[in-house]
Amino acid sequence: MHEVMSISATRAIRFYVVAHVHHSAMTTGTAKREGSWWCEQDYQLLFEAIACGMTDEQIAEHTERRVSAVRSRAHMLVSYGTSKSTALALLRRVADEPDFDWDPLVRMVHQHEAIPYWDNASDLALITC
C-alpha cells in the first residue's frame, strides 16, 4: 500500500491551483493534459502505451500530451542518461524487463527531483477530507 502524502489537503489544493494556473498561462497548445502535473494515472497510461508498442506520437496521443512532453518525461525517468529524442527507446528497453515495476522507479525519480508525486491514494485522501 502506498503512503498518503503528508501534505495537508488545504496546502495540496493551494499548491495545485497556483502551479496549474501559473503554468497554464504560459502554455498554448492543444494537448488536453499539457501543463498538468504528471500523476499516477498519467504514468499508468505511459507504461501501458509502452507495453503495447506504441510509437512516440501514439504515446503522446494516448497520454493527451505533446510528443516533446512525453520524451522529456522519459528523459527524466532514465536519469537523463540519453538524449530526449532517444529517451523513450531506452525507457522501452527498461520497461521490457520481466520484473519491471514502474511505480518504484517513478517514486524514486520524483523524490530525487523534488517533484511532488500525486498518486491515487493522495487523490482519495483529498476527496475524503
mmCIF file with all atom_site columns, C-alpha atoms in Angstrom:
data_model
loop_
_atom_site.group_PDB
_atom_site.id
_atom_site.type_symbol
_atom_site.label_atom_id
_atom_site.label_alt_id
_atom_site.label_comp_id
_atom_site.label_asym_id
_atom_site.label_entity_id
_atom_site.label_seq_id
_atom_site.pdbx_PDB_ins_code
_atom_site.Cartn_x
_atom_site.Cartn_y
_atom_site.Cartn_z
_atom_site.occupancy
_atom_site.B_iso_or_equiv
_atom_site.pdbx_formal_charge
_atom_site.auth_seq_id
_atom_site.auth_comp_id
_atom_site.auth_asym_id
_atom_site.auth_atom_id
_atom_site.pdbx_PDB_model_num
ATOM 1   C CA . MET A 1 1   ? 0.000   0.000  0.000   1.00 0.00 ? 1   MET A CA 1
ATOM 2   C CA . HIS A 1 2   ? 1.319   3.447  -0.879  1.00 0.00 ? 2   HIS A CA 1
ATOM 3   C CA . GLU A 1 3   ? 1.728   6.167  1.695   1.00 0.00 ? 3   GLU A CA 1
ATOM 4   C CA . VAL A 1 4   ? -0.605  9.144  1.535   1.00 0.00 ? 4   VAL A CA 1
ATOM 5   C CA . MET A 1 5   ? 1.263   12.381 1.001   1.00 0.00 ? 5   MET A CA 1
ATOM 6   C CA . SER A 1 6   ? 1.943   14.111 4.315   1.00 0.00 ? 6   SER A CA 1
ATOM 7   C CA . ILE A 1 7   ? 0.887   17.480 2.973   1.00 0.00 ? 7   ILE A CA 1
ATOM 8   C CA . SER A 1 8   ? -2.380  18.927 4.311   1.00 0.00 ? 8   SER A CA 1
ATOM 9   C CA . ALA A 1 9   ? -5.359  18.910 1.966   1.00 0.00 ? 9   ALA A CA 1
ATOM 10  C CA . THR A 1 10  ? -5.628  22.700 2.008   1.00 0.00 ? 10  THR A CA 1
ATOM 11  C CA . ARG A 1 11  ? -1.962  23.113 1.199   1.00 0.00 ? 11  ARG A CA 1
ATOM 12  C CA . ALA A 1 12  ? -2.199  20.491 -1.547  1.00 0.00 ? 12  ALA A CA 1
ATOM 13  C CA . ILE A 1 13  ? -5.124  22.271 -3.162  1.00 0.00 ? 13  ILE A CA 1
ATOM 14  C CA . ARG A 1 14  ? -3.359  25.629 -2.945  1.00 0.00 ? 14  ARG A CA 1
ATOM 15  C CA . PHE A 1 15  ? -0.150  24.128 -4.385  1.00 0.00 ? 15  PHE A CA 1
ATOM 16  C CA . TYR A 1 16  ? -2.025  22.519 -7.269  1.00 0.00 ? 16  TYR A CA 1
ATOM 17  C CA . VAL A 1 17  ? -4.098  25.591 -8.127  1.00 0.00 ? 17  VAL A CA 1
ATOM 18  C CA . VAL A 1 18  ? -1.162  28.009 -8.025  1.00 0.00 ? 18  VAL A CA 1
ATOM 19  C CA . ALA A 1 19  ? 1.091   25.720 -10.056 1.00 0.00 ? 19  ALA A CA 1
ATOM 20  C CA . HIS A 1 20  ? -1.620  24.819 -12.552 1.00 0.00 ? 20  HIS A CA 1
ATOM 21  C CA . VAL A 1 21  ? -2.820  28.380 -13.139 1.00 0.00 ? 21  VAL A CA 1
ATOM 22  C CA . HIS A 1 22  ? 0.743   29.713 -13.405 1.00 0.00 ? 22  HIS A CA 1
ATOM 23  C CA . HIS A 1 23  ? 1.824   27.006 -15.833 1.00 0.00 ? 23  HIS A CA 1
ATOM 24  C CA . SER A 1 24  ? -1.380  27.051 -17.883 1.00 0.00 ? 24  SER A CA 1
ATOM 25  C CA . ALA A 1 25  ? -0.983  30.759 -18.508 1.00 0.00 ? 25  ALA A CA 1
ATOM 26  C CA . MET A 1 26  ? 2.423   30.028 -20.029 1.00 0.00 ? 26  MET A CA 1
ATOM 27  C CA . THR A 1 27  ? 1.335   27.224 -22.368 1.00 0.00 ? 27  THR A CA 1
ATOM 28  C CA . THR A 1 28  ? -0.553  27.388 -25.618 1.00 0.00 ? 28  THR A CA 1
ATOM 29  C CA . GLY A 1 29  ? -1.277  24.015 -27.104 1.00 0.00 ? 29  GLY A CA 1
ATOM 30  C CA . THR A 1 30  ? -3.992  21.601 -27.975 1.00 0.00 ? 30  THR A CA 1
ATOM 31  C CA . ALA A 1 31  ? -2.890  18.606 -25.900 1.00 0.00 ? 31  ALA A CA 1
ATOM 32  C CA . LYS A 1 32  ? -5.545  18.230 -23.176 1.00 0.00 ? 32  LYS A CA 1
ATOM 33  C CA . ARG A 1 33  ? -3.079  17.412 -20.381 1.00 0.00 ? 33  ARG A CA 1
ATOM 34  C CA . GLU A 1 34  ? -0.479  19.974 -21.485 1.00 0.00 ? 34  GLU A CA 1
ATOM 35  C CA . GLY A 1 35  ? 0.876   21.818 -18.479 1.00 0.00 ? 35  GLY A CA 1
ATOM 36  C CA . SER A 1 36  ? -0.715  19.410 -15.994 1.00 0.00 ? 36  SER A CA 1
ATOM 37  C CA . TRP A 1 37  ? 1.303   17.642 -13.340 1.00 0.00 ? 37  TRP A CA 1
ATOM 38  C CA . TRP A 1 38  ? 2.147   14.030 -14.106 1.00 0.00 ? 38  TRP A CA 1
ATOM 39  C CA . CYS A 1 39  ? 0.211   11.810 -11.700 1.00 0.00 ? 39  CYS A CA 1
ATOM 40  C CA . GLU A 1 40  ? -0.146  8.081  -11.180 1.00 0.00 ? 40  GLU A CA 1
ATOM 41  C CA . GLN A 1 41  ? -2.779  7.753  -13.916 1.00 0.00 ? 41  GLN A CA 1
ATOM 42  C CA . ASP A 1 42  ? -0.503  9.510  -16.414 1.00 0.00 ? 42  ASP A CA 1
ATOM 43  C CA . TYR A 1 43  ? 2.294   7.059  -15.683 1.00 0.00 ? 43  TYR A CA 1
ATOM 44  C CA . GLN A 1 44  ? -0.135  4.151  -15.969 1.00 0.00 ? 44  GLN A CA 1
ATOM 45  C CA . LEU A 1 45  ? -1.082  5.397  -19.430 1.00 0.00 ? 45  LEU A CA 1
ATOM 46  C CA . LEU A 1 46  ? 2.571   5.939  -20.373 1.00 0.00 ? 46  LEU A CA 1
ATOM 47  C CA . PHE A 1 47  ? 3.701   2.446  -19.401 1.00 0.00 ? 47  PHE A CA 1
ATOM 48  C CA . GLU A 1 48  ? 0.545   0.867  -20.829 1.00 0.00 ? 48  GLU A CA 1
ATOM 49  C CA . ALA A 1 49  ? 1.337   2.532  -24.163 1.00 0.00 ? 49  ALA A CA 1
ATOM 50  C CA . ILE A 1 50  ? 4.962   1.386  -23.984 1.00 0.00 ? 50  ILE A CA 1
ATOM 51  C CA . ALA A 1 51  ? 3.834   -2.183 -23.263 1.00 0.00 ? 51  ALA A CA 1
ATOM 52  C CA . CYS A 1 52  ? 1.541   -2.049 -26.303 1.00 0.00 ? 52  CYS A CA 1
ATOM 53  C CA . GLY A 1 53  ? 4.448   -0.997 -28.521 1.00 0.00 ? 53  GLY A CA 1
ATOM 54  C CA . MET A 1 54  ? 3.044   2.413  -29.433 1.00 0.00 ? 54  MET A CA 1
ATOM 55  C CA . THR A 1 55  ? 5.156   4.957  -31.282 1.00 0.00 ? 55  THR A CA 1
ATOM 56  C CA . ASP A 1 56  ? 6.190   8.206  -29.601 1.00 0.00 ? 56  ASP A CA 1
ATOM 57  C CA . GLU A 1 57  ? 3.349   10.003 -31.377 1.00 0.00 ? 57  GLU A CA 1
ATOM 58  C CA . GLN A 1 58  ? 0.794   7.381  -30.337 1.00 0.00 ? 58  GLN A CA 1
ATOM 59  C CA . ILE A 1 59  ? 2.021   7.573  -26.738 1.00 0.00 ? 59  ILE A CA 1
ATOM 60  C CA . ALA A 1 60  ? 1.575   11.340 -26.813 1.00 0.00 ? 60  ALA A CA 1
ATOM 61  C CA . GLU A 1 61  ? -1.968  10.938 -28.095 1.00 0.00 ? 61  GLU A CA 1
ATOM 62  C CA . HIS A 1 62  ? -2.711  8.170  -25.565 1.00 0.00 ? 62  HIS A CA 1
ATOM 63  C CA . THR A 1 63  ? -1.496  10.333 -22.656 1.00 0.00 ? 63  THR A CA 1
ATOM 64  C CA . GLU A 1 64  ? -3.062  13.511 -24.102 1.00 0.00 ? 64  GLU A CA 1
ATOM 65  C CA . ARG A 1 65  ? 0.297   15.275 -24.053 1.00 0.00 ? 65  ARG A CA 1
ATOM 66  C CA . ARG A 1 66  ? 2.706   16.578 -26.644 1.00 0.00 ? 66  ARG A CA 1
ATOM 67  C CA . VAL A 1 67  ? 5.436   14.301 -28.028 1.00 0.00 ? 67  VAL A CA 1
ATOM 68  C CA . SER A 1 68  ? 8.038   16.660 -26.551 1.00 0.00 ? 68  SER A CA 1
ATOM 69  C CA . ALA A 1 69  ? 6.447   16.329 -23.094 1.00 0.00 ? 69  ALA A CA 1
ATOM 70  C CA . VAL A 1 70  ? 6.417   12.532 -23.270 1.00 0.00 ? 70  VAL A CA 1
ATOM 71  C CA . ARG A 1 71  ? 10.038  12.491 -24.410 1.00 0.00 ? 71  ARG A CA 1
ATOM 72  C CA . SER A 1 72  ? 11.025  14.920 -21.643 1.00 0.00 ? 72  SER A CA 1
ATOM 73  C CA . ARG A 1 73  ? 9.337   12.751 -19.023 1.00 0.00 ? 73  ARG A CA 1
ATOM 74  C CA . ALA A 1 74  ? 11.049  9.630  -20.368 1.00 0.00 ? 74  ALA A CA 1
ATOM 75  C CA . HIS A 1 75  ? 14.338  11.561 -20.319 1.00 0.00 ? 75  HIS A CA 1
ATOM 76  C CA . MET A 1 76  ? 13.800  12.360 -16.634 1.00 0.00 ? 76  MET A CA 1
ATOM 77  C CA . LEU A 1 77  ? 12.879  8.744  -15.822 1.00 0.00 ? 77  LEU A CA 1
ATOM 78  C CA . VAL A 1 78  ? 16.051  7.346  -17.346 1.00 0.00 ? 78  VAL A CA 1
ATOM 79  C CA . SER A 1 79  ? 18.132  9.762  -15.256 1.00 0.00 ? 79  SER A CA 1
ATOM 80  C CA . TYR A 1 80  ? 18.980  11.940 -18.226 1.00 0.00 ? 80  TYR A CA 1
ATOM 81  C CA . GLY A 1 81  ? 21.225  9.103  -19.447 1.00 0.00 ? 81  GLY A CA 1
ATOM 82  C CA . THR A 1 82  ? 20.449  9.786  -23.089 1.00 0.00 ? 82  THR A CA 1
ATOM 83  C CA . SER A 1 83  ? 19.076  12.485 -25.365 1.00 0.00 ? 83  SER A CA 1
ATOM 84  C CA . LYS A 1 84  ? 15.405  13.418 -25.212 1.00 0.00 ? 84  LYS A CA 1
ATOM 85  C CA . SER A 1 85  ? 14.850  12.027 -28.684 1.00 0.00 ? 85  SER A CA 1
ATOM 86  C CA . THR A 1 86  ? 16.125  8.564  -27.669 1.00 0.00 ? 86  THR A CA 1
ATOM 87  C CA . ALA A 1 87  ? 14.886  8.506  -24.058 1.00 0.00 ? 87  ALA A CA 1
ATOM 88  C CA . LEU A 1 88  ? 11.641  6.690  -24.884 1.00 0.00 ? 88  LEU A CA 1
ATOM 89  C CA . ALA A 1 89  ? 13.597  3.961  -26.663 1.00 0.00 ? 89  ALA A CA 1
ATOM 90  C CA . LEU A 1 90  ? 15.735  3.475  -23.555 1.00 0.00 ? 90  LEU A CA 1
ATOM 91  C CA . LEU A 1 91  ? 12.664  3.528  -21.317 1.00 0.00 ? 91  LEU A CA 1
ATOM 92  C CA . ARG A 1 92  ? 11.073  0.881  -23.556 1.00 0.00 ? 92  ARG A CA 1
ATOM 93  C CA . ARG A 1 93  ? 14.089  -1.389 -23.019 1.00 0.00 ? 93  ARG A CA 1
ATOM 94  C CA . VAL A 1 94  ? 13.967  -0.851 -19.251 1.00 0.00 ? 94  VAL A CA 1
ATOM 95  C CA . ALA A 1 95  ? 10.199  -1.472 -19.138 1.00 0.00 ? 95  ALA A CA 1
ATOM 96  C CA . ASP A 1 96  ? 10.606  -4.638 -21.189 1.00 0.00 ? 96  ASP A CA 1
ATOM 97  C CA . GLU A 1 97  ? 12.440  -6.388 -18.337 1.00 0.00 ? 97  GLU A CA 1
ATOM 98  C CA . PRO A 1 98  ? 10.316  -9.269 -16.939 1.00 0.00 ? 98  PRO A CA 1
ATOM 99  C CA . ASP A 1 99  ? 10.184  -7.994 -13.333 1.00 0.00 ? 99  ASP A CA 1
ATOM 100 C CA . PHE A 1 100 ? 9.885   -4.296 -14.172 1.00 0.00 ? 100 PHE A CA 1
ATOM 101 C CA . ASP A 1 101 ? 7.568   -2.298 -11.906 1.00 0.00 ? 101 ASP A CA 1
ATOM 102 C CA . TRP A 1 102 ? 7.240   1.330  -12.963 1.00 0.00 ? 102 TRP A CA 1
ATOM 103 C CA . ASP A 1 103 ? 5.830   2.648  -9.673  1.00 0.00 ? 103 ASP A CA 1
ATOM 104 C CA . PRO A 1 104 ? 9.036   2.410  -7.571  1.00 0.00 ? 104 PRO A CA 1
ATOM 105 C CA . LEU A 1 105 ? 11.025  3.974  -10.426 1.00 0.00 ? 105 LEU A CA 1
ATOM 106 C CA . VAL A 1 106 ? 8.618   6.891  -10.735 1.00 0.00 ? 106 VAL A CA 1
ATOM 107 C CA . ARG A 1 107 ? 8.528   7.479  -6.969  1.00 0.00 ? 107 ARG A CA 1
ATOM 108 C CA . MET A 1 108 ? 12.332  7.388  -6.728  1.00 0.00 ? 108 MET A CA 1
ATOM 109 C CA . VAL A 1 109 ? 12.748  9.858  -9.599  1.00 0.00 ? 109 VAL A CA 1
ATOM 110 C CA . HIS A 1 110 ? 10.119  12.213 -8.181  1.00 0.00 ? 110 HIS A CA 1
ATOM 111 C CA . GLN A 1 111 ? 11.850  12.134 -4.800  1.00 0.00 ? 111 GLN A CA 1
ATOM 112 C CA . HIS A 1 112 ? 15.280  12.696 -6.382  1.00 0.00 ? 112 HIS A CA 1
ATOM 113 C CA . GLU A 1 113 ? 13.986  15.602 -8.480  1.00 0.00 ? 113 GLU A CA 1
ATOM 114 C CA . ALA A 1 114 ? 11.992  17.042 -5.517  1.00 0.00 ? 114 ALA A CA 1
ATOM 115 C CA . ILE A 1 115 ? 8.790   16.858 -7.567  1.00 0.00 ? 115 ILE A CA 1
ATOM 116 C CA . PRO A 1 116 ? 5.577   16.070 -5.679  1.00 0.00 ? 116 PRO A CA 1
ATOM 117 C CA . TYR A 1 117 ? 4.080   12.742 -6.732  1.00 0.00 ? 117 TYR A CA 1
ATOM 118 C CA . TRP A 1 118 ? 0.310   12.647 -6.820  1.00 0.00 ? 118 TRP A CA 1
ATOM 119 C CA . ASP A 1 119 ? -0.900  9.068  -6.576  1.00 0.00 ? 119 ASP A CA 1
ATOM 120 C CA . ASN A 1 120 ? -4.391  7.605  -6.350  1.00 0.00 ? 120 ASN A CA 1
ATOM 121 C CA . ALA A 1 121 ? -4.155  7.322  -2.559  1.00 0.00 ? 121 ALA A CA 1
ATOM 122 C CA . SER A 1 122 ? -3.377  11.044 -2.290  1.00 0.00 ? 122 SER A CA 1
ATOM 123 C CA . ASP A 1 123 ? -6.298  11.825 -4.551  1.00 0.00 ? 123 ASP A CA 1
ATOM 124 C CA . LEU A 1 124 ? -8.615  9.723  -2.417  1.00 0.00 ? 124 LEU A CA 1
ATOM 125 C CA . ALA A 1 125 ? -7.334  11.371 0.787   1.00 0.00 ? 125 ALA A CA 1
ATOM 126 C CA . LEU A 1 126 ? -8.037  14.819 -0.672  1.00 0.00 ? 126 LEU A CA 1
ATOM 127 C CA . ILE A 1 127 ? -11.507 13.850 -1.838  1.00 0.00 ? 127 ILE A CA 1
ATOM 128 C CA . THR A 1 128 ? -12.496 12.373 1.534   1.00 0.00 ? 128 THR A CA 1
ATOM 129 C CA . CYS A 1 129 ? -11.260 15.337 3.617   1.00 0.00 ? 129 CYS A CA 1
#
